[in-house]
mmCIF file of C-alpha atoms in Angstrom:
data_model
loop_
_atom_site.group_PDB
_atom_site.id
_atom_site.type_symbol
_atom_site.label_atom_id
_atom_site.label_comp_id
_atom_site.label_asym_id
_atom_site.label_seq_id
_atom_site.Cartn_x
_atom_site.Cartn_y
_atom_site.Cartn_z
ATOM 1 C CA UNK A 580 -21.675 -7.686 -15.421
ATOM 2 C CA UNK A 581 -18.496 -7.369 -17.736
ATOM 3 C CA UNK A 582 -18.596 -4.173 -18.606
ATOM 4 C CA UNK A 583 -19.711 -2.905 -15.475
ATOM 5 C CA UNK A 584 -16.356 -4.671 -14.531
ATOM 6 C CA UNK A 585 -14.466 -3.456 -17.633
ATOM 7 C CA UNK A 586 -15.656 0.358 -16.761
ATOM 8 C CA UNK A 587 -14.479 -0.222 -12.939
ATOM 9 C CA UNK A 588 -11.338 -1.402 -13.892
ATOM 10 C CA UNK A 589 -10.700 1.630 -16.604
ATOM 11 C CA UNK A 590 -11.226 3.929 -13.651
ATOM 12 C CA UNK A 591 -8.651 2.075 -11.607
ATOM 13 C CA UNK A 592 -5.938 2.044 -14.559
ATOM 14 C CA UNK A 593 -6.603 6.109 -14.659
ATOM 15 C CA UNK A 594 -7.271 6.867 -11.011
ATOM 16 C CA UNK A 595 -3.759 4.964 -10.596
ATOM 17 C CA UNK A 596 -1.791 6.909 -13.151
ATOM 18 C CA UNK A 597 -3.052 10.199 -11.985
ATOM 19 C CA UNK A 598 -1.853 10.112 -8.484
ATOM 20 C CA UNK A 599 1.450 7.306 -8.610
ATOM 21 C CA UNK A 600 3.706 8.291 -6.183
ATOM 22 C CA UNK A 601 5.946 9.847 -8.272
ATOM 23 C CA UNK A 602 3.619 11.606 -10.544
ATOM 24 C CA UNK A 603 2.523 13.957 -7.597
ATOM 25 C CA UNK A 604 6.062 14.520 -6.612
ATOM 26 C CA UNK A 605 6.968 16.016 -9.706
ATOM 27 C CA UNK A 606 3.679 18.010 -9.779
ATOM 28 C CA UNK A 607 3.951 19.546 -6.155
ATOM 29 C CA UNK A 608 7.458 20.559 -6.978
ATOM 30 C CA UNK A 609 7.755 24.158 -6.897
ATOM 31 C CA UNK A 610 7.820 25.178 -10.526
ATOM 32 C CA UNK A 611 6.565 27.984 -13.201
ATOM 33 C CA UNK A 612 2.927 27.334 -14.755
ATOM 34 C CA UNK A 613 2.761 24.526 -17.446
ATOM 35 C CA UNK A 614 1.678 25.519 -20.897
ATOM 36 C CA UNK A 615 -1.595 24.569 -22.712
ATOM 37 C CA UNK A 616 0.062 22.272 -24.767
ATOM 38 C CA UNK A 617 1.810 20.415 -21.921
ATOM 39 C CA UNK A 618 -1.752 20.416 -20.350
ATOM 40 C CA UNK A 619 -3.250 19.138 -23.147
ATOM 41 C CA UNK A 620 -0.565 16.182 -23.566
ATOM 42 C CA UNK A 621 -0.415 14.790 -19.900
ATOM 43 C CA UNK A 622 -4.782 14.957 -20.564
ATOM 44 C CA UNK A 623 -4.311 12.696 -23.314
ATOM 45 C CA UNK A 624 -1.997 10.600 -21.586
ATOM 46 C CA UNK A 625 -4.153 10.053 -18.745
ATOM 47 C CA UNK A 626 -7.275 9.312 -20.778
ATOM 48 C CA UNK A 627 -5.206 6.436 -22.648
ATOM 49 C CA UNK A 628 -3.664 5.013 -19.768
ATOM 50 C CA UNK A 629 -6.113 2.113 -19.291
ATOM 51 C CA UNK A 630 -7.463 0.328 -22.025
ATOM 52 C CA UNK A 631 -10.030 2.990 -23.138
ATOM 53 C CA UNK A 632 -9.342 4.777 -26.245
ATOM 54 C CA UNK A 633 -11.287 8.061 -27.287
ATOM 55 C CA UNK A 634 -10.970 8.923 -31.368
ATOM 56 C CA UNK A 635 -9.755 12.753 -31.564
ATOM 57 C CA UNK A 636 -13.149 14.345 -32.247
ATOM 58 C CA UNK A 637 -14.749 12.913 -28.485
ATOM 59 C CA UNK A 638 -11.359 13.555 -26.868
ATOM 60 C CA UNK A 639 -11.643 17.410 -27.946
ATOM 61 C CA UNK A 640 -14.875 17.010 -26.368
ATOM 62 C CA UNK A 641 -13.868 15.457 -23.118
ATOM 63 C CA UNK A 642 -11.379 18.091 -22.802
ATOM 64 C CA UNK A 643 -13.334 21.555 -23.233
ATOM 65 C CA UNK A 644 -16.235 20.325 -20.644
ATOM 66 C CA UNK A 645 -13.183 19.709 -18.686
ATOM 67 C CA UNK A 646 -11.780 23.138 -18.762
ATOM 68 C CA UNK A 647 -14.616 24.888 -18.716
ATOM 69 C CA UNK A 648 -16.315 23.092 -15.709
ATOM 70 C CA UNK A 649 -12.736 24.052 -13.701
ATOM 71 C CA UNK A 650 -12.699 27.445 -14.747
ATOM 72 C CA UNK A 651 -16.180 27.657 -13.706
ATOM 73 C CA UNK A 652 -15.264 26.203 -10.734
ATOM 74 C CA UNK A 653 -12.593 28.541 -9.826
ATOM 75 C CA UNK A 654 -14.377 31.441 -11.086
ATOM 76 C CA UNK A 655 -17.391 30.714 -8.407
ATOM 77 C CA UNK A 656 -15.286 30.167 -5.451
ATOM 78 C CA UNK A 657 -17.061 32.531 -2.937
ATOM 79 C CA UNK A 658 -13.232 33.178 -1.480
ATOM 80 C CA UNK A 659 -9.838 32.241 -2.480
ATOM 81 C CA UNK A 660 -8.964 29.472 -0.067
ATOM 82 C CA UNK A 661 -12.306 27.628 -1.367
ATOM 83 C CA UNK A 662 -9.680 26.859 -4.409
ATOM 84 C CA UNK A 663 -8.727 24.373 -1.697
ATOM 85 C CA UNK A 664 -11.774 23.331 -0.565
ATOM 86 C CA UNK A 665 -13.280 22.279 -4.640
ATOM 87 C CA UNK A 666 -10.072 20.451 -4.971
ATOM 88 C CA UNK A 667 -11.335 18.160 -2.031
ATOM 89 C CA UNK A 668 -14.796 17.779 -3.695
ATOM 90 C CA UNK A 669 -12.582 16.237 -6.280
ATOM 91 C CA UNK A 670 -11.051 13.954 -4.331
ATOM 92 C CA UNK A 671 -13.695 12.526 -2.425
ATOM 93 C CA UNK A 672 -15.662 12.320 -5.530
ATOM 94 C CA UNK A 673 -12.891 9.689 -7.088
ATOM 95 C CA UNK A 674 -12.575 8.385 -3.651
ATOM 96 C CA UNK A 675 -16.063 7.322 -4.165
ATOM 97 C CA UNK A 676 -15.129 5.568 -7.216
ATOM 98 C CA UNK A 677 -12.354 3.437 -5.845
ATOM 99 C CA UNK A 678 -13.948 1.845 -2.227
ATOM 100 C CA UNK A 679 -12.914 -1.575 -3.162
ATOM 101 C CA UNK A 680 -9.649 -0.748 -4.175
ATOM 102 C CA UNK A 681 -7.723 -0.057 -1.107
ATOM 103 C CA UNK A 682 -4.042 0.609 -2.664
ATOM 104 C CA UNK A 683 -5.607 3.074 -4.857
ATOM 105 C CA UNK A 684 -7.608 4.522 -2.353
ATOM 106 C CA UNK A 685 -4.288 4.987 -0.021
ATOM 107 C CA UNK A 686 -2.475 6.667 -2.956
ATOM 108 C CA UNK A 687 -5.638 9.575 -2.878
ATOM 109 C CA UNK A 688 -5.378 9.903 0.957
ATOM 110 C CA UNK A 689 -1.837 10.665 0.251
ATOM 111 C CA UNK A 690 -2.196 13.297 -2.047
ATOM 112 C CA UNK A 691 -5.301 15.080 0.480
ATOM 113 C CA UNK A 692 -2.238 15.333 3.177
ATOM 114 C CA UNK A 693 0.273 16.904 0.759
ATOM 115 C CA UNK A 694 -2.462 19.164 -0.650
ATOM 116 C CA UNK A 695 -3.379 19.952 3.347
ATOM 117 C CA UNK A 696 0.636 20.443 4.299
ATOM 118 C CA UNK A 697 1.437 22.561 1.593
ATOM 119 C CA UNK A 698 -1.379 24.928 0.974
ATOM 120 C CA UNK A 699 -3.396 24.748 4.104
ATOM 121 C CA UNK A 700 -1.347 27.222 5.967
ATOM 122 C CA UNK A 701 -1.220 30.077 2.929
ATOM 123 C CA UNK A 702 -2.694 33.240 3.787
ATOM 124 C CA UNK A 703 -6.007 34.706 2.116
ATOM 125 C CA UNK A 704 -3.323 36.694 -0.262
ATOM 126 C CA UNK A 705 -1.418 33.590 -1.338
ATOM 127 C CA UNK A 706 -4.514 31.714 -2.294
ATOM 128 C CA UNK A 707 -6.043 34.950 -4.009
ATOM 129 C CA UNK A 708 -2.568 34.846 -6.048
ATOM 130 C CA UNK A 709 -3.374 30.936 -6.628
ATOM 131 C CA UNK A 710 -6.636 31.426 -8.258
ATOM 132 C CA UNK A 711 -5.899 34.625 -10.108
ATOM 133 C CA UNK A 712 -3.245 32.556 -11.975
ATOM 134 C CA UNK A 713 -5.378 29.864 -12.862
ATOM 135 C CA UNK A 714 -7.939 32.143 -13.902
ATOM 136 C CA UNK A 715 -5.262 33.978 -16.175
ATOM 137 C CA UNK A 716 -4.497 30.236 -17.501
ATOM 138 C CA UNK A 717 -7.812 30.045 -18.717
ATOM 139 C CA UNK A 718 -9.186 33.243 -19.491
ATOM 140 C CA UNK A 719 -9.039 33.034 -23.121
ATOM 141 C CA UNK A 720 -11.286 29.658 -23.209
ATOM 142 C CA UNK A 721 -14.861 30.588 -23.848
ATOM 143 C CA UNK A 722 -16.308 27.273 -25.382
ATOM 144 C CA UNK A 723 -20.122 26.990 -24.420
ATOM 145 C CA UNK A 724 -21.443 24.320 -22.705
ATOM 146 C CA UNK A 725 -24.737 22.536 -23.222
ATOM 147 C CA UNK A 726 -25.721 22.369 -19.493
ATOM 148 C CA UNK A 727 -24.240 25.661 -18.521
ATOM 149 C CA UNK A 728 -26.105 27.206 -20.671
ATOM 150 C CA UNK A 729 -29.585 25.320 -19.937
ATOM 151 C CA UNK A 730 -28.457 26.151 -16.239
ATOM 152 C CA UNK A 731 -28.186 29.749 -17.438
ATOM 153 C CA UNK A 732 -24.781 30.326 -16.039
ATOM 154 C CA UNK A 733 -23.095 30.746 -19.026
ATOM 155 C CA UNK A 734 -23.654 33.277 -22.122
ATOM 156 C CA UNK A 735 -24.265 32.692 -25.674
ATOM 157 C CA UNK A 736 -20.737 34.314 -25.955
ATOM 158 C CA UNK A 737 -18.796 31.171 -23.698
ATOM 159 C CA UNK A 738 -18.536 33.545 -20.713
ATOM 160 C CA UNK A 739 -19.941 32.965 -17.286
ATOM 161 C CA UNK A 740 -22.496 34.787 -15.251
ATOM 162 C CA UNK A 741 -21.729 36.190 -11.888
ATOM 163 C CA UNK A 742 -24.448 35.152 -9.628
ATOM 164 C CA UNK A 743 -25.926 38.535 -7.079
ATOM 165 C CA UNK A 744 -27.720 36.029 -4.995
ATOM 166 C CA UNK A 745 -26.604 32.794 -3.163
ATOM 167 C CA UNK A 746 -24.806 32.377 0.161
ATOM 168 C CA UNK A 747 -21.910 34.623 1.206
ATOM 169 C CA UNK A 748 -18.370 33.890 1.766
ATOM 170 C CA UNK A 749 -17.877 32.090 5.096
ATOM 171 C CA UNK A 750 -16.671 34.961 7.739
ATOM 172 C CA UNK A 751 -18.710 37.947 5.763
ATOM 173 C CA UNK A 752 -21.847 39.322 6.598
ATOM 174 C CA UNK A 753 -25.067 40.115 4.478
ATOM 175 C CA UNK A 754 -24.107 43.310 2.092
ATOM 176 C CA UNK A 755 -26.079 46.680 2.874
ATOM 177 C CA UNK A 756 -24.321 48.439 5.287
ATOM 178 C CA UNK A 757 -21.320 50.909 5.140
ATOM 179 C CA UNK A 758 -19.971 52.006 8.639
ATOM 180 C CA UNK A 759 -17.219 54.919 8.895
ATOM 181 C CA UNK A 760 -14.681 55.064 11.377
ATOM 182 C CA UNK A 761 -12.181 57.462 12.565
ATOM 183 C CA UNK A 762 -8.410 57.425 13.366
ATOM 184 C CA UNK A 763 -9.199 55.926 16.805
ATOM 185 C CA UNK A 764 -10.985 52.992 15.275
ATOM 186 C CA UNK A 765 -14.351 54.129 16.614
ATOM 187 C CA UNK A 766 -17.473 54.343 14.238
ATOM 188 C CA UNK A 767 -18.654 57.516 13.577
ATOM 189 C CA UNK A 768 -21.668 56.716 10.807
ATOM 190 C CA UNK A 769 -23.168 54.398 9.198
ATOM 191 C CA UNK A 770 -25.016 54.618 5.697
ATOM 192 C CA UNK A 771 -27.581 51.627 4.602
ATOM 193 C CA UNK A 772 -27.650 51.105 0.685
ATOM 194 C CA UNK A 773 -29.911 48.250 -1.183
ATOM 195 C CA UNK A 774 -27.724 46.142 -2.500
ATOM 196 C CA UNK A 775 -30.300 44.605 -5.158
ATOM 197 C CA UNK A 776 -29.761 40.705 -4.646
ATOM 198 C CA UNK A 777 -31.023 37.822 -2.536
ATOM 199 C CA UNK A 778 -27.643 37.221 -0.276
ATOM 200 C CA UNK A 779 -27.883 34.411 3.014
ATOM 201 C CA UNK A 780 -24.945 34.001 5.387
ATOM 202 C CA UNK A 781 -22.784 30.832 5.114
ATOM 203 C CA UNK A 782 -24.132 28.472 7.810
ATOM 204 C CA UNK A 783 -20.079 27.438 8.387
ATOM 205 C CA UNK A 784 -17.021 26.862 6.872
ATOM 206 C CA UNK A 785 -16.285 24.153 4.551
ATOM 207 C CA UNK A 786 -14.442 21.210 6.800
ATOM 208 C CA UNK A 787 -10.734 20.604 5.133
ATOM 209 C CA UNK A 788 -10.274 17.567 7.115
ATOM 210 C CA UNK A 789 -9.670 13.939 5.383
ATOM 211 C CA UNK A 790 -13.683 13.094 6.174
ATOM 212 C CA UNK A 791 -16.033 15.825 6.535
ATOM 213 C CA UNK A 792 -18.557 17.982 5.714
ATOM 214 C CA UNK A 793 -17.071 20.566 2.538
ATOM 215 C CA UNK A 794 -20.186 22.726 2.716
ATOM 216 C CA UNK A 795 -19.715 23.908 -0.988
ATOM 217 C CA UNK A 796 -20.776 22.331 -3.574
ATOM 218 C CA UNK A 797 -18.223 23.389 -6.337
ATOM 219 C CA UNK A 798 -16.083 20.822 -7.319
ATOM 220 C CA UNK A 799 -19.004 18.288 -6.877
ATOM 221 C CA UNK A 800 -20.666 16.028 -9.873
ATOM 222 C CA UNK A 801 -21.831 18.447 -12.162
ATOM 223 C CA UNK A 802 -22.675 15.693 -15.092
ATOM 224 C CA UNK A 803 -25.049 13.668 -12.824
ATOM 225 C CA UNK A 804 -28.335 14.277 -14.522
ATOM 226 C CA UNK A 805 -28.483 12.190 -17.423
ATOM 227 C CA UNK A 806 -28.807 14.924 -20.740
ATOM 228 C CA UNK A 807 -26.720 15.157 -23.625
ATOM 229 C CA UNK A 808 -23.434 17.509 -23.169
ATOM 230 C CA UNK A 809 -22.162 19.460 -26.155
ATOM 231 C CA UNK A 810 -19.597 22.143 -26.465
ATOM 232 C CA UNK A 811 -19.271 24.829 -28.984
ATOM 233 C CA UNK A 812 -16.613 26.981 -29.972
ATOM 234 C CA UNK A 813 -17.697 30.635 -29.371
ATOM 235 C CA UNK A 814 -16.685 33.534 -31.887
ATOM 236 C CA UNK A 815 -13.896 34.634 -29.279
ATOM 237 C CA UNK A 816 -12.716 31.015 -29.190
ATOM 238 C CA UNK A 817 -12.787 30.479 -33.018
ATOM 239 C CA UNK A 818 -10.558 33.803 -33.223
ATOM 240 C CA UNK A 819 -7.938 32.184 -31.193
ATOM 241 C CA UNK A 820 -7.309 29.015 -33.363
ATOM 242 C CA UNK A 821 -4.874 30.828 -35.245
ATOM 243 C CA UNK A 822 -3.051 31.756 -32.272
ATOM 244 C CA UNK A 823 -2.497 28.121 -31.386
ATOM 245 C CA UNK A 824 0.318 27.675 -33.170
ATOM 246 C CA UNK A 825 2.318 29.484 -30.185
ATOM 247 C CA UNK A 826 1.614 26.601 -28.306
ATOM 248 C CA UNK A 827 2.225 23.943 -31.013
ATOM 249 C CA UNK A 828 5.591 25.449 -32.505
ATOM 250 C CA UNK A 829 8.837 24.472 -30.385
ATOM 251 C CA UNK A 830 9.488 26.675 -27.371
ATOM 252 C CA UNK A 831 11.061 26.049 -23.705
ATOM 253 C CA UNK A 832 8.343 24.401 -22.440
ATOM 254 C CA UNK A 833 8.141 21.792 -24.665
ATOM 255 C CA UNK A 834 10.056 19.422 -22.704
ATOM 256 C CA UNK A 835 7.672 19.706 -20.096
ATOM 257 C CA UNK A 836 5.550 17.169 -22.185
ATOM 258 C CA UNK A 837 8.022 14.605 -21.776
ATOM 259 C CA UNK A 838 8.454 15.746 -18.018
ATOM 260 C CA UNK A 839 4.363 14.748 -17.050
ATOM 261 C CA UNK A 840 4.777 11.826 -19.834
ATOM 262 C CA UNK A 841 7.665 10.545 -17.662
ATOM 263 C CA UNK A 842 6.053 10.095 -14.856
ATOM 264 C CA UNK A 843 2.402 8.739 -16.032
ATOM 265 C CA UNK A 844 4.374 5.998 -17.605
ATOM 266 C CA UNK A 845 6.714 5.546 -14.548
ATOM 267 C CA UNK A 846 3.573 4.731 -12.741
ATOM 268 C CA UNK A 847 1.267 2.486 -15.828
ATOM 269 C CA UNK A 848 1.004 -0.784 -15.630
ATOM 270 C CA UNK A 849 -0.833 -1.886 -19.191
ATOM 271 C CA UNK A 850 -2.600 -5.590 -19.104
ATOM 272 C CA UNK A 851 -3.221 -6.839 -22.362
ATOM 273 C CA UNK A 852 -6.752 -7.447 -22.326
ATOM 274 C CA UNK A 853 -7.490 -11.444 -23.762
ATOM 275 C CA UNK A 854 -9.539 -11.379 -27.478
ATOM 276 C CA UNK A 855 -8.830 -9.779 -30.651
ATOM 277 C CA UNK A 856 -9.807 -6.411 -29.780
ATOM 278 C CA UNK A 857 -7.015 -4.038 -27.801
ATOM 279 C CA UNK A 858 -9.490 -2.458 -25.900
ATOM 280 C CA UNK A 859 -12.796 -0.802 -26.503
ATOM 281 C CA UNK A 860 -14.020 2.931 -27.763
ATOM 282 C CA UNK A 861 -15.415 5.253 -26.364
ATOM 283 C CA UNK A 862 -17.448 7.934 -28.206
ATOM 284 C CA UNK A 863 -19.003 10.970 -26.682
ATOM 285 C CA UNK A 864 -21.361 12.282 -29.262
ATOM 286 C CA UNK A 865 -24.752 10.479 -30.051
ATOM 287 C CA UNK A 866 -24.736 9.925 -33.520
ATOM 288 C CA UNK A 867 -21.236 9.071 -36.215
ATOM 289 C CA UNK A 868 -22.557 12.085 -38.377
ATOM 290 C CA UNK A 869 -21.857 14.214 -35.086
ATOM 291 C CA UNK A 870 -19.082 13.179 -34.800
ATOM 292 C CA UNK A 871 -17.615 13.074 -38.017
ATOM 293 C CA UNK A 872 -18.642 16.987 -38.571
ATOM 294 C CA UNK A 873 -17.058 17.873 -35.432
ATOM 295 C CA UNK A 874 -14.014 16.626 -36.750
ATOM 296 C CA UNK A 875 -14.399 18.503 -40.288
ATOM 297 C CA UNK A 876 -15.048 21.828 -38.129
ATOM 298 C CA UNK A 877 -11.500 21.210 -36.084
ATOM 299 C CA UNK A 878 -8.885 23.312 -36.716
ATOM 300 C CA UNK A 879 -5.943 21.514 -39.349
ATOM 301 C CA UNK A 880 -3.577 23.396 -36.989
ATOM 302 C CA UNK A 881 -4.997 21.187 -33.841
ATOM 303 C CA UNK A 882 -3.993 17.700 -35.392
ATOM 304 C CA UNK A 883 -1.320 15.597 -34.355
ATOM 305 C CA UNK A 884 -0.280 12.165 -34.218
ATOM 306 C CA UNK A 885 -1.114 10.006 -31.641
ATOM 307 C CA UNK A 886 1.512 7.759 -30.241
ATOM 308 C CA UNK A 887 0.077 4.661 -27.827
ATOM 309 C CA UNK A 888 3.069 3.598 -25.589
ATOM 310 C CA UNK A 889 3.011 0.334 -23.545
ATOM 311 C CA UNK A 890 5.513 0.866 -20.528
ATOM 312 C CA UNK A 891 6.927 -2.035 -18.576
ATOM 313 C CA UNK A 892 9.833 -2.425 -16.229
ATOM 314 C CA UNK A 893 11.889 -4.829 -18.413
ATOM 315 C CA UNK A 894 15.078 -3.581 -20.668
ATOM 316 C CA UNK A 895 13.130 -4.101 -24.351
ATOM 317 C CA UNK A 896 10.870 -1.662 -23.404
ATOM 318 C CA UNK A 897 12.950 1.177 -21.502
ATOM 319 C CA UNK A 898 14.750 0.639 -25.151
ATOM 320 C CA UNK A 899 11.948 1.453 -26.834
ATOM 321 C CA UNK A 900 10.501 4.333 -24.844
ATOM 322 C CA UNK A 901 13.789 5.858 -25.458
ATOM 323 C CA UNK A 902 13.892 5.773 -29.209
ATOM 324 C CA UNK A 903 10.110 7.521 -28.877
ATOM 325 C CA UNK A 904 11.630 10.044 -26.742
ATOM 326 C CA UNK A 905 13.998 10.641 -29.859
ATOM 327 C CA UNK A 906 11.253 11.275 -31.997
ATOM 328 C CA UNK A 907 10.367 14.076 -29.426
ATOM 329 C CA UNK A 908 13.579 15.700 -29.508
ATOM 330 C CA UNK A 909 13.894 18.977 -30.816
ATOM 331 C CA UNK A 910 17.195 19.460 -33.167
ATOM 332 C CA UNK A 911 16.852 23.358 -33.510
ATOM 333 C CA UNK A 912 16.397 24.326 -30.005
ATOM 334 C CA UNK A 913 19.573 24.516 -27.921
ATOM 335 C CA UNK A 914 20.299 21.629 -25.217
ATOM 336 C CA UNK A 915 20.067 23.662 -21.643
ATOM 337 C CA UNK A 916 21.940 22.190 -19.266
ATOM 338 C CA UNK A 917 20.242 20.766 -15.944
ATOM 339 C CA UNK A 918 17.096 22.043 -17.213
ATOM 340 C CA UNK A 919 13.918 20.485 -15.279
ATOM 341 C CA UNK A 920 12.902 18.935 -18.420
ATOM 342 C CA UNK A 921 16.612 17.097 -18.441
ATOM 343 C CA UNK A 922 16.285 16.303 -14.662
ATOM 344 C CA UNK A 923 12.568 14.329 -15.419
ATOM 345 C CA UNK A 924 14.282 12.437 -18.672
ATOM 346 C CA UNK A 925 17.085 11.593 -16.434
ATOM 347 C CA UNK A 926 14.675 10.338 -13.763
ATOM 348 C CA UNK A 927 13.229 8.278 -16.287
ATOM 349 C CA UNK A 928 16.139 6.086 -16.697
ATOM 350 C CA UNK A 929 15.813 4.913 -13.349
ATOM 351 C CA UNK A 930 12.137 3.465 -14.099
#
């Protein structure tokens, strides 16, 4: 029963970090695309913001079946606005995680009705120009996944096949048909081709209400069945190592870091668990030898220190959060004055 009680109350330390009040704020503010390495921090930040801690080599892990299964995700949406509707699948999969937690489970419902007053109203264009981006974020990612690939969904190569069967978009009709029309909008012809898969109409739309019925099944527990999950680094993937160091070296995003940091620690609220041990590890490959040769075959250029920081409320910390922050600072890049990274440290102060 105790760690069955430990797990739940790991997911409640994270669930709670990832969607504090002023966490989301920051994140539905309207702002330019955050870089891989900001990405990558706030990731780590939520992982380690309950008493969990995940060595380098598993947290690597955790992270590529993580991007992959959303670029999958967003790669399969029949139609743009079903960006919208695997982001609910999300959320009512952590809502099912959280039922006896009722403050937690308020701060989710709160984030569905900003997600439904900002984007449910954007046209089919706007959401098209949604998941383009994202898709642009993470085109260059092609690490191969153990199920995926089982599944047959995914190429020895890390890219993704394109299903030609399945059911169509909701409001589109069964491909096979090509009808002409003339400058008075009557038809004048119509031409019947085979279109060579096995296509089904969509029996209706997804529901993007609070409670309902979301039809699709993207976004939806893909880890379920219980078989081992690896990741490897395809030849495409390897080739990019070297360019990581764009994303490592100083540039003006790195602030941005500190921006997401700011506000997962404005929101943490660390309880020292009782015993010797500070909390307990978690390791996601089945063996030590795995995992110590996954962490001989990382790249030098993708190791960096990991800092654990314990936020309270009280003055000796805010102190010492703020000497950390110095050891963030970059010296050789200029100050910019009311930058959004300046605006977040600024808000920090206030914590």
């Amino acid at each position: 029963m105790q760690p069955f009680c430990t797990f739940t109350g790991v997911l409640n330390d994270i669930i709670s970090t990832m969607f504090n009040r002023k966490f989301m704020e920051e994140l539905f503010k309207p702002q330019e695309l955050y870089s891989k390495k900001a990405l990558r921090t706030v990731y780590d930040r939520l992982a380690h913001a309950s008493i969990m801690r995940l060595n380098q080599a598993s947290m690597d892990k955790l992270y590529d079946l993580m991007t992959m299964a959303f670029k999958y995700q967003v790669l399969l949406c029949p139609r743009p606005k079903d960006v919208l509707l695997v982001t609910f699948n999300h959320l009512d999969a952590i809502k099912g995680f959280i039922q006896d937690s009722p403050t937690i489970l308020h701060q989710v419902d709160e984030t569905f009705q900003q997600l439904t007053e900002i984007y449910g109203g954007l046209s089919a264009g706007e959401f098209q120009l949604i998941r383009q981006t994202l898709l642009i974020f993470f085109q260059d990612l092609h690490v191969r996944v153990s199920i995926f690939l089982k599944d047959k969904v995914q190429n020895s190569n890390g890219r993704f096949v394109l299903p030609v069967s399945g059911p169509l978009p909701w409001g589109t009709k069964v491909p096979g048909l090509i009808r002409t029309f003339n400058d008075k909008g009557e038809e004048v012809r119509k031409v019947e081709f085979k279109h060579g898969g096995s296509y089904v109409t969509a029996p209706k739309e997804g529901s993007f209400e609070l409670y309902g019925d979301r039809v699709l099944k993207l976004g939806t527990n893909m880890y379920s069945v219980n078989r081992p999950v690896e990741t490897h680094m395809s030849g495409a993937s390897e080739n990019l190592a070297a360019q990581t160091q764009e994303s490592i070296a100083p540039n003006p995003l790195a602030k941005e870091e500190l921006n997401l940091l700011a506000r997962l620690i404005g929101g943490m609220e660390i309880k020292k668990p009782s015993g010797p041990e500070p909390g307990f590890r978690l390791n996601l490959f089945t063996t030590d030898e795995e995992e110590e040769q996954a962490a001989l075959t990382r790249p030098e250029e993708l190791f960096y220190e990991v800092i654990n920081i314990q936020a309270t409320q009280d003055q000796q910390t805010n102190e010492e959060l703020a000497r950390i922050m110095g050891e963030f600072e970059i010296s050789d890049q200029p100050r910019r004055s009311a930058s959004k990274g300046d605006d977040l440290l600024a808000m920090m102060d206030e914590l």
